[in-house]
Short mmCIF file of C-alpha atoms and ligand atoms in Angstrom, two decimals:
data_model
loop_
_atom_site.label_atom_id
_atom_site.label_comp_id
_atom_site.label_asym_id
_atom_site.label_seq_id
_atom_site.Cartn_x
_atom_site.Cartn_y
_atom_site.Cartn_z
CA MET A 15 176.66 47.73 77.32
CA ASN A 16 175.44 45.55 80.23
CA ASN A 17 171.96 45.69 81.62
CA ALA A 18 172.82 48.13 84.43
CA GLU A 19 173.79 50.75 81.89
CA VAL A 20 170.66 50.55 79.76
CA SER A 21 168.57 53.72 79.98
CA CYS A 22 164.95 53.36 80.93
CA PHE A 23 163.90 54.46 77.49
CA ASP A 24 165.71 51.57 75.87
CA PHE A 25 163.27 49.05 77.25
CA VAL A 26 160.62 48.96 74.56
CA THR A 27 158.24 46.03 74.26
CA SER A 28 156.89 44.64 70.99
CA SER A 29 153.80 46.84 71.43
CA GLY A 30 156.00 49.93 71.79
CA ASN A 31 155.52 50.19 75.56
CA ARG A 32 158.41 51.28 77.75
CA HIS A 33 159.26 49.33 80.89
CA LEU A 34 160.28 51.57 83.75
CA LYS A 35 161.24 51.04 87.37
CA LEU A 36 159.13 53.03 89.84
CA ASP A 37 161.90 55.37 90.92
CA GLU A 38 162.89 56.09 87.32
CA GLY A 39 159.29 56.94 86.43
CA ALA A 40 158.94 59.07 89.54
CA ARG A 41 162.12 61.01 88.63
CA LEU A 42 161.02 61.58 85.05
CA ILE A 43 157.59 62.82 86.12
CA LEU A 44 159.06 65.16 88.70
CA SER A 45 161.54 66.55 86.21
CA MET A 46 158.58 67.91 84.22
CA GLY A 47 157.53 70.20 87.09
CA LEU A 48 159.88 73.01 86.19
CA GLY A 49 159.14 76.68 85.53
CA ASP A 50 157.82 79.34 87.84
CA GLN A 51 154.18 79.51 88.78
CA ALA A 52 152.77 83.07 88.66
CA THR A 53 152.07 84.72 92.02
CA GLU A 54 149.23 86.82 93.49
CA LEU A 55 148.53 88.77 96.66
CA GLN A 56 145.95 87.08 98.90
CA PRO A 57 144.29 88.17 102.18
CA LEU A 58 144.66 86.16 105.43
CA ALA A 59 141.20 84.58 105.04
CA LYS A 60 142.22 82.95 101.74
CA LEU A 61 145.65 81.56 102.71
CA MET A 62 144.74 78.10 103.94
CA GLY A 63 146.66 75.43 101.96
CA ARG A 64 148.31 78.00 99.67
CA VAL A 65 152.07 78.14 99.03
CA LEU A 66 154.08 81.23 99.99
CA SER A 67 155.93 82.87 97.11
CA GLU A 68 157.90 85.31 99.30
CA ASP A 69 160.05 85.02 102.40
CA ILE A 70 158.38 86.57 105.48
CA HIS A 71 160.63 88.56 107.78
CA ALA A 72 159.55 89.94 111.17
CA PRO A 73 158.94 93.72 110.86
CA PHE A 74 159.29 94.11 114.67
CA ASN A 75 160.29 92.17 117.77
CA VAL A 76 157.84 89.55 119.09
CA PRO A 77 156.93 90.22 121.82
CA PRO A 78 157.35 93.91 120.96
CA HIS A 79 158.22 94.91 124.54
CA ARG A 80 159.33 93.37 127.84
CA ASN A 81 156.20 92.02 129.52
CA ALA A 82 154.98 90.04 132.48
CA ALA A 83 154.83 86.24 132.17
CA MET A 84 152.57 86.03 135.26
CA ASP A 85 149.94 88.05 137.08
CA GLY A 86 151.58 89.76 140.08
CA PHE A 87 153.65 92.84 140.95
CA ALA A 88 156.48 94.37 138.99
CA ILE A 89 159.45 95.65 141.02
CA LYS A 90 163.12 96.47 140.70
CA GLY A 91 164.86 93.11 141.37
CA GLU A 92 167.67 94.55 143.47
CA SER A 93 165.15 95.67 146.09
CA LEU A 94 164.66 91.96 146.95
CA LEU A 95 168.07 91.95 148.66
CA SER A 96 167.08 94.45 151.32
CA GLN A 97 163.29 94.61 151.79
CA ASN A 98 160.04 92.65 151.84
CA THR A 99 157.51 95.46 151.61
CA TRP A 100 156.78 97.85 148.76
CA THR A 101 154.30 100.64 148.01
CA ILE A 102 151.83 99.94 145.25
CA VAL A 103 152.01 103.01 142.95
CA GLY A 104 149.85 101.91 140.04
CA GLN A 105 148.76 99.25 137.55
CA SER A 106 149.92 97.96 134.17
CA PHE A 107 147.36 96.00 132.11
CA ALA A 108 147.64 94.54 128.62
CA GLY A 109 146.87 97.45 126.30
CA LYS A 110 147.10 100.04 129.16
CA ARG A 111 150.59 100.39 130.50
CA PHE A 112 151.94 102.18 133.61
CA SER A 113 153.91 104.96 132.02
CA ASN A 114 156.18 106.25 134.82
CA ALA A 115 159.52 104.94 135.94
CA ILE A 116 159.61 103.18 139.32
CA SER A 117 162.03 103.40 142.23
CA LEU A 118 163.29 100.74 144.72
CA GLN A 119 160.33 101.16 147.04
CA ASP A 120 157.68 100.92 144.30
CA ALA A 121 155.54 98.01 143.07
CA VAL A 122 153.13 98.05 140.11
CA GLN A 123 150.30 95.60 139.86
CA ILE A 124 150.66 93.83 136.54
CA THR A 125 148.72 91.23 134.45
CA THR A 126 150.19 88.58 132.16
CA GLY A 127 151.37 90.09 128.85
CA ALA A 128 151.23 93.67 130.11
CA PRO A 129 154.38 95.86 129.44
CA MET A 130 156.87 96.12 132.26
CA PRO A 131 157.12 99.65 133.76
CA GLU A 132 160.38 101.45 133.12
CA GLY A 133 162.99 100.38 135.68
CA ALA A 134 161.16 97.18 136.63
CA ASP A 135 162.86 93.84 135.84
CA THR A 136 161.13 91.26 138.05
CA VAL A 137 157.57 90.11 138.62
CA ILE A 138 156.52 88.61 141.96
CA MET A 139 153.71 86.19 141.30
CA LYS A 140 150.33 87.06 142.81
CA GLU A 141 150.17 83.91 144.92
CA MET A 142 153.18 85.10 147.01
CA CYS A 143 151.80 88.57 147.70
CA GLU A 144 149.81 90.01 150.59
CA VAL A 145 148.14 93.33 149.87
CA SER A 146 146.76 95.72 152.48
CA GLY A 147 145.66 99.04 150.99
CA SER A 148 148.71 100.27 149.08
CA LEU A 149 151.16 98.12 151.08
CA LEU A 150 152.58 95.00 149.43
CA THR A 151 154.22 92.39 151.70
CA VAL A 152 156.06 89.28 150.50
CA GLU A 153 157.04 86.71 153.13
CA HIS A 154 159.87 84.90 151.31
CA ALA A 155 161.16 87.78 149.21
CA GLN A 156 164.79 86.51 149.38
CA SER A 157 163.83 83.25 147.58
CA ILE A 158 162.77 85.13 144.45
CA ARG A 159 165.29 85.30 141.64
CA ILE A 160 165.97 88.74 140.12
CA GLY A 161 164.52 88.80 136.63
CA SER A 162 161.85 86.21 137.31
CA ASN A 163 158.59 85.97 135.34
CA VAL A 164 159.56 88.47 132.66
CA ARG A 165 159.50 87.87 128.88
CA GLN A 166 162.10 89.83 126.99
CA ALA A 167 161.30 91.84 123.83
CA GLY A 168 162.15 89.74 120.75
CA GLU A 169 162.37 86.57 122.83
CA ASP A 170 160.01 84.72 120.43
CA ILE A 171 161.04 86.36 117.13
CA GLU A 172 163.73 88.97 116.64
CA GLN A 173 163.00 91.95 114.40
CA GLY A 174 164.28 91.33 110.83
CA SER A 175 164.62 87.55 111.21
CA LEU A 176 163.28 85.08 108.65
CA VAL A 177 160.01 83.65 109.97
CA LEU A 178 158.56 81.73 106.98
CA ASN A 179 160.27 80.54 103.81
CA ARG A 180 159.11 80.92 100.26
CA GLY A 181 157.86 77.50 99.15
CA GLN A 182 156.17 76.79 102.51
CA ARG A 183 152.56 75.54 102.36
CA LEU A 184 150.46 77.51 104.79
CA GLY A 185 148.42 75.84 107.53
CA SER A 186 146.49 77.27 110.47
CA VAL A 187 149.61 77.94 112.56
CA GLU A 188 151.50 79.75 109.74
CA ILE A 189 148.45 81.92 108.98
CA GLY A 190 148.35 82.90 112.68
CA MET A 191 152.06 83.79 112.52
CA ILE A 192 151.56 85.98 109.46
CA ALA A 193 148.63 87.74 111.19
CA SER A 194 150.67 88.24 114.40
CA LEU A 195 153.30 90.08 112.37
CA GLY A 196 150.63 92.54 111.19
CA PHE A 197 150.40 91.46 107.53
CA ALA A 198 146.83 91.49 106.18
CA GLU A 199 147.92 89.88 102.87
CA VAL A 200 150.95 88.06 101.45
CA ASN A 201 152.13 86.82 98.06
CA VAL A 202 151.36 83.16 97.20
CA TYR A 203 151.64 81.13 94.03
CA GLN A 204 148.57 81.12 91.88
CA THR A 205 146.31 78.07 92.19
CA LEU A 206 147.21 75.22 89.84
CA LYS A 207 144.52 74.59 87.20
CA VAL A 208 143.89 70.85 86.72
CA ALA A 209 141.32 69.14 84.49
CA VAL A 210 140.00 65.62 85.20
CA PHE A 211 138.37 63.15 82.80
CA SER A 212 137.29 59.53 83.17
CA THR A 213 137.35 57.32 80.09
CA GLY A 214 135.43 54.30 78.99
CA ASP A 215 132.11 53.37 77.38
CA GLU A 216 131.21 51.27 80.42
CA VAL A 217 131.70 54.14 82.85
CA CYS A 218 128.47 55.90 84.01
CA ALA A 219 127.98 59.02 86.05
CA PRO A 220 126.62 58.39 89.58
CA GLY A 221 122.94 59.38 89.76
CA GLU A 222 122.35 58.12 86.20
CA LEU A 223 120.88 54.81 85.11
CA ARG A 224 123.52 52.07 84.95
CA GLY A 225 123.26 49.54 82.11
CA ASP A 226 123.92 45.86 82.79
CA ASP A 227 127.56 46.17 81.77
CA GLY A 228 128.04 49.63 83.25
CA ILE A 229 130.09 50.62 86.26
CA TYR A 230 129.81 53.82 88.19
CA ASP A 231 132.57 56.36 87.81
CA THR A 232 134.76 56.26 90.91
CA ASN A 233 138.02 57.77 89.74
CA ARG A 234 136.84 61.18 88.75
CA PHE A 235 135.63 61.73 92.31
CA THR A 236 138.62 60.37 94.15
CA LEU A 237 140.89 62.44 91.89
CA ILE A 238 138.86 65.62 92.32
CA ALA A 239 138.81 65.15 96.12
CA MET A 240 142.58 64.60 96.26
CA LEU A 241 143.26 67.60 94.01
CA ARG A 242 141.06 69.79 96.20
CA GLY A 243 142.95 68.48 99.21
CA LEU A 244 146.02 69.96 97.48
CA GLU A 245 144.20 73.27 96.86
CA CYS A 246 144.12 72.87 93.07
CA GLU A 247 141.50 74.60 90.96
CA VAL A 248 139.77 71.60 89.45
CA SER A 249 137.67 71.33 86.29
CA ASP A 250 135.46 68.27 86.21
CA LEU A 251 135.25 67.45 82.51
CA GLY A 252 133.13 64.34 82.74
CA ILE A 253 133.50 60.99 80.99
CA LEU A 254 135.13 60.47 77.58
CA PRO A 255 133.77 57.69 75.35
CA ASP A 256 136.22 55.16 73.84
CA ASN A 257 136.43 57.18 70.63
CA GLN A 258 139.47 58.84 69.19
CA ALA A 259 137.86 61.95 67.74
CA ALA A 260 135.94 62.72 70.94
CA ILE A 261 139.07 62.20 73.08
CA GLU A 262 141.16 64.38 70.83
CA ALA A 263 138.63 67.22 70.75
CA SER A 264 138.13 67.22 74.52
CA LEU A 265 141.82 67.01 75.38
CA ARG A 266 142.66 69.75 72.90
CA ASP A 267 140.18 72.08 74.52
CA ALA A 268 141.22 71.14 78.10
CA ALA A 269 144.90 71.69 77.25
CA LEU A 270 144.23 75.36 76.47
CA HIS A 271 142.91 76.19 79.92
CA HIS A 272 144.94 74.04 82.31
CA ARG A 273 148.46 73.31 83.53
CA LEU A 274 147.74 69.61 84.02
CA VAL A 275 145.18 67.20 82.57
CA LEU A 276 144.53 63.91 84.34
CA THR A 277 142.58 60.98 82.89
CA SER A 278 141.93 57.54 84.23
CA GLY A 279 141.45 54.34 82.18
CA GLY A 280 142.18 53.74 78.54
CA VAL A 281 145.97 53.38 78.84
CA SER A 282 146.24 49.58 79.13
CA VAL A 283 147.94 47.81 76.25
CA GLY A 284 144.86 46.60 74.43
CA GLU A 285 143.03 49.87 74.84
CA ALA A 286 145.62 52.49 74.39
CA ASP A 287 145.80 52.81 70.62
CA PHE A 288 143.24 55.51 69.97
CA VAL A 289 144.15 57.39 73.13
CA LYS A 290 147.74 57.23 71.92
CA GLN A 291 146.92 58.58 68.51
CA ALA A 292 144.88 61.43 69.97
CA LEU A 293 147.68 62.34 72.37
CA ASN A 294 150.42 62.17 69.76
CA LYS A 295 148.56 64.73 67.63
CA LEU A 296 148.48 67.21 70.49
CA GLY A 297 151.97 66.86 72.00
CA ASN A 298 154.27 64.09 73.26
CA THR A 299 153.20 61.32 75.51
CA ASN A 300 155.05 58.19 76.55
CA PHE A 301 153.22 55.04 77.46
CA TRP A 302 154.94 53.18 80.24
CA GLN A 303 154.67 49.80 81.75
CA LEU A 304 155.71 50.89 85.22
CA ALA A 305 157.09 48.13 87.38
CA ILE A 306 154.63 48.70 90.19
CA ARG A 307 151.49 47.03 91.46
CA PRO A 308 148.90 48.31 91.41
CA GLY A 309 149.36 50.85 88.59
CA ARG A 310 151.32 49.25 85.86
CA PRO A 311 150.03 51.03 82.72
CA ILE A 312 150.56 54.76 82.87
CA ALA A 313 150.99 57.48 80.24
CA PHE A 314 152.82 60.73 80.82
CA GLY A 315 153.68 63.67 78.65
CA ASP A 316 152.33 67.00 77.40
CA LEU A 317 149.46 68.33 75.32
CA GLY A 318 151.22 71.37 73.93
CA VAL A 319 151.08 74.96 75.17
CA ASN A 320 148.08 76.44 77.05
CA ASN A 321 146.72 79.98 76.65
CA GLN A 322 149.01 81.24 79.42
CA GLY A 323 151.99 80.12 77.39
CA GLU A 324 152.81 77.23 79.76
CA THR A 325 153.20 73.60 78.77
CA CYS A 326 150.08 71.63 79.65
CA LEU A 327 151.21 68.36 81.21
CA PHE A 328 149.27 65.15 80.82
CA ALA A 329 149.01 62.07 83.01
CA GLY A 330 146.91 59.08 81.92
CA LEU A 331 146.39 56.96 85.04
CA PRO A 332 145.24 53.34 85.04
CA GLY A 333 141.50 52.51 85.25
CA ASN A 334 141.36 50.49 88.43
CA PRO A 335 140.24 52.69 91.35
CA VAL A 336 142.99 51.48 93.72
CA ALA A 337 145.67 51.95 91.04
CA VAL A 338 144.42 55.49 90.48
CA LEU A 339 144.77 56.31 94.20
CA VAL A 340 148.22 54.73 94.51
CA THR A 341 149.68 56.27 91.36
CA PHE A 342 148.29 59.67 92.18
CA CYS A 343 149.72 59.66 95.69
CA ILE A 344 153.13 58.26 94.77
CA LEU A 345 153.77 59.82 91.34
CA ILE A 346 151.43 62.74 90.63
CA GLN A 347 151.24 64.37 94.05
CA PRO A 348 154.96 65.22 94.17
CA LEU A 349 154.68 66.76 90.68
CA ILE A 350 151.67 68.84 91.72
CA ARG A 351 153.43 70.11 94.82
CA ARG A 352 156.42 71.11 92.73
CA LEU A 353 154.24 72.85 90.15
CA GLN A 354 152.61 74.75 93.03
CA GLY A 355 156.03 76.01 94.15
CA GLU A 356 156.16 73.94 97.37
CA THR A 357 159.73 73.21 98.25
CA GLU A 358 159.37 72.13 101.87
CA TRP A 359 157.38 68.93 101.31
CA VAL A 360 158.99 65.66 102.31
CA GLY A 361 156.99 62.52 101.63
CA LEU A 362 157.75 60.97 104.98
CA THR A 363 157.90 57.14 105.19
CA TRP A 364 158.38 55.01 108.28
CA THR A 365 160.00 51.65 108.87
CA SER A 366 157.65 49.16 110.37
CA LYS A 367 157.66 45.50 111.42
CA ALA A 368 155.42 43.29 109.27
CA THR A 369 153.25 41.00 111.36
CA GLU A 370 152.37 38.73 108.46
CA SER A 371 154.08 37.46 105.34
CA MET A 372 153.44 39.27 102.00
CA LYS A 373 153.99 38.24 98.41
CA SER A 374 155.54 40.26 95.60
CA ARG A 375 157.75 39.74 92.55
CA ILE A 376 161.40 40.49 91.86
CA GLY A 377 161.72 43.60 89.68
CA ARG A 378 158.41 45.13 90.77
CA SER A 379 157.55 47.50 93.57
CA ASP A 380 154.35 46.34 95.25
CA PHE A 381 152.10 48.56 97.33
CA HIS A 382 149.92 46.56 99.69
CA ARG A 383 147.19 48.32 101.60
CA GLY A 384 148.19 48.25 105.27
CA ILE A 385 146.98 48.98 108.79
CA TYR A 386 149.68 50.15 111.10
CA THR A 387 149.41 50.16 114.87
CA ILE A 388 151.75 50.93 117.73
CA ASN A 389 152.41 47.96 119.98
CA GLU A 390 152.91 48.07 123.77
CA LYS A 391 156.68 48.54 123.29
CA GLY A 392 156.02 51.66 121.20
CA GLU A 393 157.06 49.95 117.95
CA VAL A 394 155.14 50.46 114.71
CA GLU A 395 153.70 47.21 113.36
CA VAL A 396 151.83 46.69 110.09
CA ARG A 397 149.51 44.10 108.62
CA THR A 398 147.67 44.06 105.29
CA THR A 399 143.95 44.65 104.86
CA GLY A 400 143.53 41.18 103.28
CA PRO A 401 142.91 40.57 99.55
CA GLN A 402 144.88 43.04 97.42
CA GLY A 403 143.09 43.11 94.06
CA SER A 404 143.46 46.57 92.45
CA GLY A 405 139.70 46.93 92.02
CA ILE A 406 138.97 46.45 95.75
CA LEU A 407 138.39 49.97 96.98
CA THR A 408 137.35 48.77 100.45
CA SER A 409 141.01 47.79 100.93
CA MET A 410 141.93 51.47 100.73
CA HIS A 411 139.10 52.43 103.01
CA GLU A 412 140.19 49.97 105.71
CA ALA A 413 143.88 50.92 105.38
CA ASN A 414 145.79 53.75 107.00
CA CYS A 415 148.98 53.32 104.95
CA LEU A 416 150.58 51.70 101.94
CA ILE A 417 153.22 49.00 102.46
CA ARG A 418 156.04 49.06 99.94
CA ILE A 419 157.77 45.85 99.01
CA GLU A 420 160.98 46.78 97.18
CA GLU A 421 161.74 45.40 93.72
CA THR A 422 164.63 43.31 95.08
CA ARG A 423 162.23 41.15 97.13
CA ASP A 424 159.76 38.47 96.09
CA HIS A 425 158.19 38.22 99.50
CA ILE A 426 158.37 39.48 103.05
CA GLU A 427 158.39 37.22 106.08
CA ALA A 428 156.52 38.03 109.25
CA GLY A 429 158.86 39.94 111.56
CA GLU A 430 160.83 41.65 108.74
CA LEU A 431 160.99 45.45 108.40
CA VAL A 432 159.11 47.17 105.56
CA LYS A 433 158.67 50.77 104.45
CA ILE A 434 155.22 52.25 104.99
CA TYR A 435 153.62 55.37 103.49
CA PRO A 436 151.14 56.73 106.07
CA PHE A 437 147.95 58.12 104.53
CA SER A 438 148.08 61.10 106.89
CA ARG A 439 151.22 62.17 104.91
CA TRP A 440 150.53 60.75 101.47
CA LEU A 441 146.81 60.78 100.74
CA PRO A 442 145.53 64.32 100.10
CA GLY A 443 142.13 64.85 101.73
CA TYR A 444 142.65 61.97 104.20
CA PRO A 445 140.56 62.93 107.24
CA LEU A 446 142.94 63.74 110.15
CA VAL A 447 140.21 64.29 112.78
P1 AMP B 17 140.92 50.32 81.48
O1 AMP B 17 142.34 50.58 81.71
O2 AMP B 17 140.22 51.47 80.83
O3 AMP B 17 140.69 49.02 80.79
O4 AMP B 17 140.28 50.15 82.93
C1 AMP B 17 140.69 49.14 83.79
C2 AMP B 17 139.54 48.77 84.75
O5 AMP B 17 139.19 49.93 85.49
C3 AMP B 17 138.28 48.36 84.03
O6 AMP B 17 137.69 47.30 84.76
C4 AMP B 17 137.43 49.60 84.03
O7 AMP B 17 136.06 49.26 83.95
C5 AMP B 17 137.79 50.22 85.36
N1 AMP B 17 137.60 51.65 85.32
C6 AMP B 17 138.02 52.49 84.33
N2 AMP B 17 137.67 53.75 84.63
C7 AMP B 17 136.97 53.71 85.79
C8 AMP B 17 136.35 54.74 86.59
N3 AMP B 17 136.35 56.01 86.24
N4 AMP B 17 135.75 54.36 87.76
C9 AMP B 17 135.78 53.04 88.12
N5 AMP B 17 136.36 52.07 87.42
C10 AMP B 17 136.94 52.37 86.27
MG1 MG B 18 138.62 51.68 79.58
#
């Protein structure tokens, strides 16, 4: 067997760690997101960010009847060929229609959106009309096209047609569409229950006293914020000490009540042993040396079955705050979206011209923090935020994208094209306004 045929699980280091390429790891993680999430009926006010679990068909035409696209006068179009005066016989307003049929001599005053009177097929816009008592005069009547300024019934959505797909995540526009079709509630997938822990004796909770060797817990809060951005139901389970029994007890309990448990820290080679033993007692977890930077050590597997009868998945992310953000966005987010039933998500990437050189290493996918701009020619250009250490959280704050350097490259020259992952698409909870 040559190297190209070796499966990713055959790369095992002396410490038992598996070496995986990024795309292989991503595929394996995503393949765990199978099985149907239970559904529930939810009212319009609670639909923001939820994922539809049913197709939505239009129960009627939208608009439901022919109506005026302008304020003006509704007439029979063929009368335009032979006359330029009409008798105003009534009014049709939105919500209060003119209910008689009209003849060639008749005009009905009409407002935008109001139903067309029976027999009328054309609206003359108000600006062209002169009104004197009940007499309507139009100077250039011959220039008006028959059928002008009328919206046809079903022009926007035809009765019975598919309007929204199952698997679609709902935003403000989609909620408005559901409301416009008269539905007060629709079926969505139940919220995904996710538990979050930090690990490490040095990690302190913000607001508490920090010892000389302590660092404040960052990861729990970035993870919780990103999970909320994805509309998960999040349990904040605090900080786990570097102690096997405590880790095992906490994970065992969390596994019962959640579909996914996320931890950060404690998975690097030197540290992983007691985490590993705790995890192996509960289910199956693989420790990977993923060929990415930042984010090399990562653990993924399951913690057994929860009290809903579903497998509780487990992801042990690295400890460095930037590595947590990057691995969550690139690897965990697609899994969460799949577990939530979302089928329409595409992690959009752009091609962009690098304006500076960047270093990497063959065999590893590097994610530099980048700032993209649009130059005067309308091209997307990208530069890095400067130093790229995986503990430098300010590099994420200054950035608006990640720059991926593929594993076949050891550097990028200024002027070359690179793939970028815009935060507006990839970082849940990234402020868009
Ligand atoms: P570890 O993999 O546990 O050795 O963690 C790698 C690095 O990330 C260490 O410098 C840790 O102190 C740091 N780290 C781990 N967990 C957190 C956390 N929750 N917030 C901020 N930094 C952390
Ligand atoms: Mg640690």
